[in-house]
mmCIF file of C-alpha atoms in Angstrom:
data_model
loop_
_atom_site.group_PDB
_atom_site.id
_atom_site.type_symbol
_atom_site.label_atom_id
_atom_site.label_comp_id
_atom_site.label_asym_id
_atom_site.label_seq_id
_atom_site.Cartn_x
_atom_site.Cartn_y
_atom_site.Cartn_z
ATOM 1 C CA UNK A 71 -76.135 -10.785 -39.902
ATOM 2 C CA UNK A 72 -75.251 -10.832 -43.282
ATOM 3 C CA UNK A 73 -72.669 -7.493 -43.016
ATOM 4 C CA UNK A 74 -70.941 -9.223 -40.052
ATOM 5 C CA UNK A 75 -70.237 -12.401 -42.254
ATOM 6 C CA UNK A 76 -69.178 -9.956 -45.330
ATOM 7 C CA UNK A 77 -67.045 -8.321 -42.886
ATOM 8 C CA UNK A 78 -65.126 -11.621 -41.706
ATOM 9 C CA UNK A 79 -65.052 -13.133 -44.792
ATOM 10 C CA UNK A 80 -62.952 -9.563 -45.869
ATOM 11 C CA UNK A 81 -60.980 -10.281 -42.562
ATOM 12 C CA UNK A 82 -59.881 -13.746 -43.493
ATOM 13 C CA UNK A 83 -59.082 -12.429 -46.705
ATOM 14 C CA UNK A 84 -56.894 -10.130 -45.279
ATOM 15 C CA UNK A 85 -55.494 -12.799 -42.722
ATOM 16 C CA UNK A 86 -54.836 -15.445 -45.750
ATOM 17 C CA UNK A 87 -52.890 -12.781 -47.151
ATOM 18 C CA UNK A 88 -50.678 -12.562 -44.252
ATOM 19 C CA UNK A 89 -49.536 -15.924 -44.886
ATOM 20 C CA UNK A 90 -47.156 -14.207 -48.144
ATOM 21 C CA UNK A 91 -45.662 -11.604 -45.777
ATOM 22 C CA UNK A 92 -41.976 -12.999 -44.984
ATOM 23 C CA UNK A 93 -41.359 -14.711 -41.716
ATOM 24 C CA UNK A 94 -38.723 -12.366 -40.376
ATOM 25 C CA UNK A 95 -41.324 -9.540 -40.829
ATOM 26 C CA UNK A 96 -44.059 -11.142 -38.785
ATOM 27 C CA UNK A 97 -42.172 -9.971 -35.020
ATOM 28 C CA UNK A 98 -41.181 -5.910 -36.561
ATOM 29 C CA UNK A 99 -42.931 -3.110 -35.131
ATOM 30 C CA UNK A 100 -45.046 -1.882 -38.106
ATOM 31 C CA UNK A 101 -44.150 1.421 -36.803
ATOM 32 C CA UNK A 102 -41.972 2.582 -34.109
ATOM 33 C CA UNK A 103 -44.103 2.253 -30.351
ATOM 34 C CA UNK A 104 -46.228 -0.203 -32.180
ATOM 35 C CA UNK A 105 -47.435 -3.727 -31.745
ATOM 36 C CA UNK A 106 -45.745 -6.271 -35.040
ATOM 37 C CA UNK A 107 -48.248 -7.884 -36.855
ATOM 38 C CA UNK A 108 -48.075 -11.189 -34.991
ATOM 39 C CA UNK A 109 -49.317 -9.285 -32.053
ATOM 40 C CA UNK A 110 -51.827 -7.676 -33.605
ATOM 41 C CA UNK A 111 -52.744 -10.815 -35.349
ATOM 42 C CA UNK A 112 -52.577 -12.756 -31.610
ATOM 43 C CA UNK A 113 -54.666 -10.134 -30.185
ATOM 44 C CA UNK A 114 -57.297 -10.352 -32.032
ATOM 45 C CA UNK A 115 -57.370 -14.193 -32.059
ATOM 46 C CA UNK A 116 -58.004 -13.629 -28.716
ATOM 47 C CA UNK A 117 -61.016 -11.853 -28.943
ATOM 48 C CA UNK A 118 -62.334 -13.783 -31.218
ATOM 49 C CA UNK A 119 -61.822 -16.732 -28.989
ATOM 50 C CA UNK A 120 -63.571 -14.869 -26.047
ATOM 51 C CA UNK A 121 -66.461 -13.931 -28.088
ATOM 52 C CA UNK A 122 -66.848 -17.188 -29.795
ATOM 53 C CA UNK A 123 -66.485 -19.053 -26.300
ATOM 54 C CA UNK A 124 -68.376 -16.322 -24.259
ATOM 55 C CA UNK A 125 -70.694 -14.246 -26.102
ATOM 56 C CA UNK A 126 -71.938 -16.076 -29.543
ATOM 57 C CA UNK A 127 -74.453 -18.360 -27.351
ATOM 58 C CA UNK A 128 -76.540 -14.862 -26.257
ATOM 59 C CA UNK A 129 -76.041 -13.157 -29.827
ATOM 60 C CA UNK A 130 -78.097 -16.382 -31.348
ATOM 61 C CA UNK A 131 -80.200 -16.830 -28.687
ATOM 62 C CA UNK A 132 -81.067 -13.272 -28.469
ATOM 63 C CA UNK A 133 -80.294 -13.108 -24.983
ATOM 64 C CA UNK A 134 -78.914 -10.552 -22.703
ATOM 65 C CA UNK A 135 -75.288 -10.810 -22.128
ATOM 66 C CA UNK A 136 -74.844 -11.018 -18.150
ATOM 67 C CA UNK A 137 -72.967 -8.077 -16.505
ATOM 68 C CA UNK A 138 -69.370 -8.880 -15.255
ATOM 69 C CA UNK A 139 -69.419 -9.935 -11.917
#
């Protein structure tokens, strides 16, 4: 468990860093056919929603997840 927290605590890093980049930047492709950084950014605050509200109960409990119905 200990990686996965060393892992988001780099990712927050990363994310705190973010908050330097100029607005105007936050909405540009970071390359052309590619999602801008506030997408990427909202996409995986998604995720991280869904596996907080969804999944983090059955990690800690050890549990297996349920399939998809």
């Amino acid at each position: 468990m200990s990686e996965v927290l060393t892992k988001y605590k780099s990712f927050t890093n990363w994310l705190l860093q973010l908050k330097l980049m100029p607005e105007e930047y936050w909405l540009v492709p970071i390359k052309d056919g590619k999602w801008s950084v506030g997408e990427i950014v909202a996409h995986i605050k998604a995720w991280d929603v869904f596996v907080w509200d969804e999944r983090v109960a059955y990690f800690v409990s050890g549990s297996e997840i349920p399939s998809k119905k």
